[in-house]
XYZ file of C-alpha atoms in Angstrom:
305
model
C -11.924 -4.579 -33.234
C -12.197 -2.273 -30.290
C -12.671 -4.186 -26.870
C -14.126 -2.893 -23.743
C -13.228 -4.276 -20.237
C -14.463 -3.730 -16.866
C -12.408 -3.443 -13.567
C -14.075 -3.812 -10.185
C -11.780 -2.243 -7.454
C -14.318 -1.503 -4.991
C -16.224 -3.992 -2.821
C -18.179 -1.659 -0.533
C -21.665 -1.912 -1.604
C -23.670 -2.849 1.576
C -23.462 -2.766 5.494
C -24.308 -6.594 5.322
C -21.045 -8.043 4.419
C -22.914 -11.521 3.703
C -24.356 -9.938 0.384
C -20.791 -9.014 -0.772
C -20.521 -12.238 -2.719
C -24.053 -12.267 -4.170
C -23.623 -8.465 -5.487
C -20.148 -9.392 -6.967
C -21.659 -12.279 -8.826
C -24.418 -10.239 -10.095
C -21.958 -7.684 -11.274
C -19.787 -10.005 -13.250
C -22.864 -12.121 -14.685
C -24.418 -8.519 -16.007
C -20.806 -7.723 -17.404
C -20.762 -11.048 -19.473
C -24.375 -10.525 -20.811
C -23.729 -7.008 -21.849
C -20.928 -8.217 -24.092
C -17.854 -6.941 -22.194
C -14.632 -8.504 -23.379
C -12.884 -8.803 -19.861
C -13.297 -8.384 -16.116
C -10.418 -7.270 -13.833
C -9.602 -6.950 -10.072
C -6.680 -5.086 -8.477
C -4.041 -6.917 -6.706
C -4.293 -4.896 -3.377
C -4.974 -6.001 0.256
C -5.951 -2.487 1.663
C -8.296 -0.067 -0.422
C -6.648 2.730 -2.306
C -7.497 6.056 -1.556
C -8.873 6.953 -4.808
C -11.775 4.495 -4.142
C -12.212 5.051 -0.420
C -10.928 4.660 3.004
C -8.169 2.127 3.487
C -10.094 -0.065 5.767
C -12.836 -0.573 3.259
C -13.330 -4.174 1.854
C -10.745 -5.714 -0.267
C -10.730 -8.990 -1.643
C -7.608 -11.260 -2.596
C -7.376 -10.986 -6.350
C -7.065 -14.567 -7.436
C -9.642 -16.011 -5.237
C -11.912 -13.475 -6.558
C -11.185 -14.229 -10.250
C -11.768 -17.885 -9.538
C -15.225 -17.086 -8.041
C -15.985 -14.912 -11.023
C -15.015 -17.647 -13.403
C -17.631 -20.171 -11.460
C -20.516 -17.497 -12.210
C -19.387 -17.058 -15.929
C -18.700 -18.538 -19.174
C -17.126 -16.500 -21.817
C -15.745 -13.359 -20.255
C -11.933 -12.974 -19.997
C -10.479 -12.725 -16.244
C -7.367 -11.002 -15.162
C -5.420 -9.184 -12.338
C -4.870 -5.483 -13.224
C -2.047 -6.181 -12.253
C -0.440 -8.633 -9.883
C 2.315 -7.241 -7.768
C 5.373 -9.226 -8.111
C 6.514 -8.863 -4.594
C 3.310 -10.465 -3.324
C 3.965 -14.201 -4.221
C 6.780 -16.366 -5.317
C 7.152 -16.581 -8.962
C 6.367 -20.410 -9.390
C 3.413 -20.397 -7.171
C 2.198 -17.299 -9.005
C 2.420 -18.894 -12.285
C 0.737 -22.140 -10.761
C -2.079 -19.966 -9.403
C -2.640 -18.085 -12.769
C -2.538 -21.600 -14.587
C -5.190 -22.811 -12.224
C -7.499 -20.116 -13.045
C -6.869 -20.506 -16.932
C -7.721 -24.437 -16.440
C -10.699 -23.811 -14.229
C -12.150 -21.171 -16.454
C -11.508 -23.068 -19.931
C -8.867 -20.687 -21.021
C -10.048 -17.404 -19.958
C -7.234 -15.926 -17.916
C -4.847 -12.906 -18.355
C -1.646 -13.004 -16.569
C -1.136 -9.503 -15.419
C 1.836 -8.345 -13.790
C 3.842 -5.460 -12.585
C 6.558 -4.225 -10.320
C 4.181 -3.345 -7.347
C 4.389 -0.158 -5.456
C 2.203 0.162 -2.381
C 4.647 0.305 0.508
C 1.862 0.778 2.937
C 0.300 -2.775 2.684
C 3.587 -4.357 2.291
C 4.621 -2.955 5.693
C 1.066 -3.513 7.191
C 1.007 -7.491 6.272
C 4.772 -7.955 6.793
C 5.707 -8.427 3.118
C 9.261 -7.382 2.019
C 9.487 -4.221 -0.143
C 12.742 -4.002 -1.780
C 14.115 -0.973 -3.672
C 12.473 -0.361 -7.100
C 15.638 -1.562 -9.002
C 15.330 -4.806 -7.169
C 11.694 -5.071 -7.981
C 12.379 -4.686 -11.564
C 14.812 -7.267 -11.693
C 12.291 -9.674 -9.923
C 9.761 -8.655 -12.330
C 12.092 -9.665 -15.212
C 13.037 -13.097 -13.604
C 9.246 -13.887 -13.024
C 8.502 -13.155 -16.506
C 11.388 -15.675 -17.649
C 10.097 -18.179 -15.115
C 6.446 -17.604 -16.425
C 7.881 -18.527 -19.960
C 9.754 -21.414 -18.822
C 6.938 -22.988 -17.005
C 4.452 -22.364 -19.704
C 6.891 -24.005 -22.276
C 6.942 -27.133 -20.040
C 10.643 -27.014 -19.300
C 11.580 -28.404 -15.947
C 15.248 -27.560 -15.900
C 16.326 -25.661 -12.855
C 16.326 -21.931 -12.941
C 18.783 -19.965 -11.417
C 18.500 -16.396 -11.055
C 19.672 -13.554 -8.942
C 16.591 -13.343 -6.734
C 14.738 -16.703 -7.407
C 16.159 -20.138 -7.734
C 13.800 -22.977 -8.662
C 15.064 -26.782 -8.555
C 12.114 -28.047 -10.831
C 9.759 -25.724 -12.073
C 6.920 -28.197 -12.896
C 3.626 -26.733 -14.056
C 0.920 -29.681 -14.529
C -1.630 -29.286 -15.839
C -0.482 -26.724 -18.387
C -2.573 -23.813 -19.342
C -5.589 -24.306 -21.621
C -4.481 -21.267 -23.684
C -1.488 -21.869 -25.880
C 1.223 -21.064 -25.629
C 0.359 -19.506 -22.306
C -2.373 -17.025 -21.194
C -1.714 -13.566 -22.432
C 0.980 -11.863 -20.410
C -0.119 -8.217 -19.627
C 2.400 -5.797 -18.145
C 1.137 -2.773 -16.366
C 3.294 0.432 -15.798
C 4.363 3.692 -17.506
C 8.272 3.436 -17.471
C 9.651 4.036 -20.919
C 13.209 2.536 -20.294
C 12.387 -0.686 -18.317
C 8.593 -1.404 -18.363
C 7.965 -0.916 -21.857
C 11.172 -2.850 -22.603
C 9.973 -5.806 -20.605
C 6.468 -5.560 -22.580
C 8.296 -5.752 -25.989
C 10.608 -8.901 -24.824
C 8.254 -10.917 -22.767
C 4.728 -9.513 -22.835
C 1.653 -9.846 -24.955
C -0.332 -6.711 -23.748
C 0.534 -3.463 -22.117
C -1.644 -1.508 -19.765
C -1.237 1.969 -18.518
C -3.765 4.215 -16.369
C -5.175 7.257 -17.851
C -4.800 8.903 -14.625
C -1.077 8.724 -15.009
C -0.641 9.877 -18.638
C -1.866 12.605 -20.996
C -2.965 11.732 -24.397
C 0.286 13.211 -25.739
C 2.322 11.094 -23.219
C 0.448 8.064 -24.367
C 0.883 8.612 -27.981
C 4.828 8.913 -26.981
C 4.952 5.915 -24.875
C 3.421 3.869 -27.740
C 6.102 5.117 -29.936
C 8.669 4.141 -27.316
C 7.097 0.626 -27.141
C 7.118 0.429 -31.079
C 10.957 1.263 -30.880
C 11.599 -1.369 -28.301
C 9.829 -3.983 -30.503
C 11.714 -2.992 -33.542
C 15.110 -3.312 -31.515
C 14.444 -6.789 -30.834
C 12.672 -7.891 -34.005
C 9.262 -8.174 -32.375
C 6.141 -7.230 -34.562
C 4.764 -4.108 -32.839
C 1.372 -5.280 -33.816
C 1.637 -8.458 -31.899
C 1.404 -6.328 -28.695
C -2.154 -5.668 -27.268
C -2.356 -2.033 -26.074
C -4.754 -1.455 -23.138
C -5.702 1.612 -20.884
C -7.404 1.947 -17.744
C -9.882 4.638 -17.078
C -10.757 5.371 -13.397
C -14.301 6.479 -12.121
C -15.695 6.561 -15.723
C -19.552 6.991 -15.249
C -21.990 6.560 -17.905
C -25.756 7.296 -17.724
C -28.352 7.620 -20.257
C -28.739 11.385 -19.989
C -25.110 12.370 -18.756
C -26.436 13.567 -15.240
C -24.142 14.620 -12.666
C -21.154 15.266 -15.009
C -21.448 11.544 -16.346
C -20.964 10.515 -19.967
C -23.960 9.853 -22.363
C -23.488 6.723 -24.419
C -22.644 9.012 -27.500
C -19.858 10.606 -25.449
C -18.513 7.238 -24.196
C -18.368 5.922 -27.817
C -16.518 9.035 -28.701
C -14.025 8.561 -25.772
C -13.386 5.007 -26.753
C -12.914 6.182 -30.579
C -10.193 8.456 -29.668
C -8.370 5.978 -27.664
C -8.730 3.511 -30.772
C -7.259 6.214 -33.163
C -4.421 6.408 -30.735
C -3.735 2.682 -31.381
C -5.513 1.241 -28.227
C -7.086 -1.949 -28.770
C -8.713 -2.507 -25.406
C -10.171 0.037 -22.927
C -10.785 -0.904 -19.542
C -12.617 1.162 -17.060
C -13.969 1.126 -13.619
C -17.015 3.018 -12.635
C -18.786 4.164 -9.396
C -22.165 3.025 -10.764
C -21.075 -0.490 -11.270
C -24.235 -1.700 -9.219
C -26.688 -0.143 -11.441
C -28.510 -2.019 -14.094
C -28.856 0.922 -16.393
C -24.970 0.928 -16.991
C -25.136 -2.798 -18.394
C -28.208 -1.913 -20.285
C -26.590 0.872 -22.098
C -23.337 -1.157 -22.963
C -25.369 -3.917 -24.237
C -27.522 -2.039 -26.460
C -25.798 1.277 -27.319
C -22.233 1.002 -26.493
C -20.435 -2.081 -27.180
C -22.166 -2.840 -30.658
C -20.867 0.420 -32.000
C -17.385 0.315 -30.301
C -16.983 -3.390 -31.717
C -17.116 -1.761 -35.024
C -14.242 0.533 -34.327
C -10.487 -0.451 -35.423
C -7.464 0.618 -33.711
C -5.308 2.671 -35.839
C -1.692 3.883 -35.628
C -0.695 0.255 -35.465
């Protein structure tokens, strides 16, 4: 069954900042009522240029997801994706576990190697080399698995040392919240997905359809090399600024065109299509999702598995 998820990367909706929380609560409630499978926010502290000036509103991700959990009951919640540099791994796993517990088992654990040097420098966060960031990412994934297994034995890594990685309460989801790793690298990222992950996400702004097809085959090869069933990995994509309207005005997609777009992704082997949209505050969007799009998309089976 093909699933749809909504990412909310932009919080600049009104000059009245006091309305921000109310607007976001309305969006997440509409997303759940429409039948969307998941809701995502970015792990950024400055706004990204693709969405607006760097000075525009940006909320801390896990606080935002916890707020969303309090206004919903069923929709899955995750960061797309947490940067490994922003939080010590033991505290990151504890934070993700807390979200899973308070949401009754609705958390994804999205994580990646981080990339935005500007916000690291701006907020005084160390920004190591890309090679070191990937080493930190692998150690964090190892720590996450150990903590969710309930093992309190000391962890001794190159970058992190944990004397007692205690994690109580444990997650509601067993054996742990799905671990989603984001990125496009075929040698490092996709190997980590095969070895440690439950899901992979790639932005469609970064890859063509042919490149996506090739990367899925690379992921399959990594799975085969370690004896991991390829079908165990949830394959997800992110569409940026995907606008859907009833009549396709202003170069947007009609419901039929949106369904065809999602069908093409499913035919490539994608299980969940996540998107963000500039018209996220429009009720029309959620009406179309609920009545015309999601009921059809949920009948589509991913192929090429």
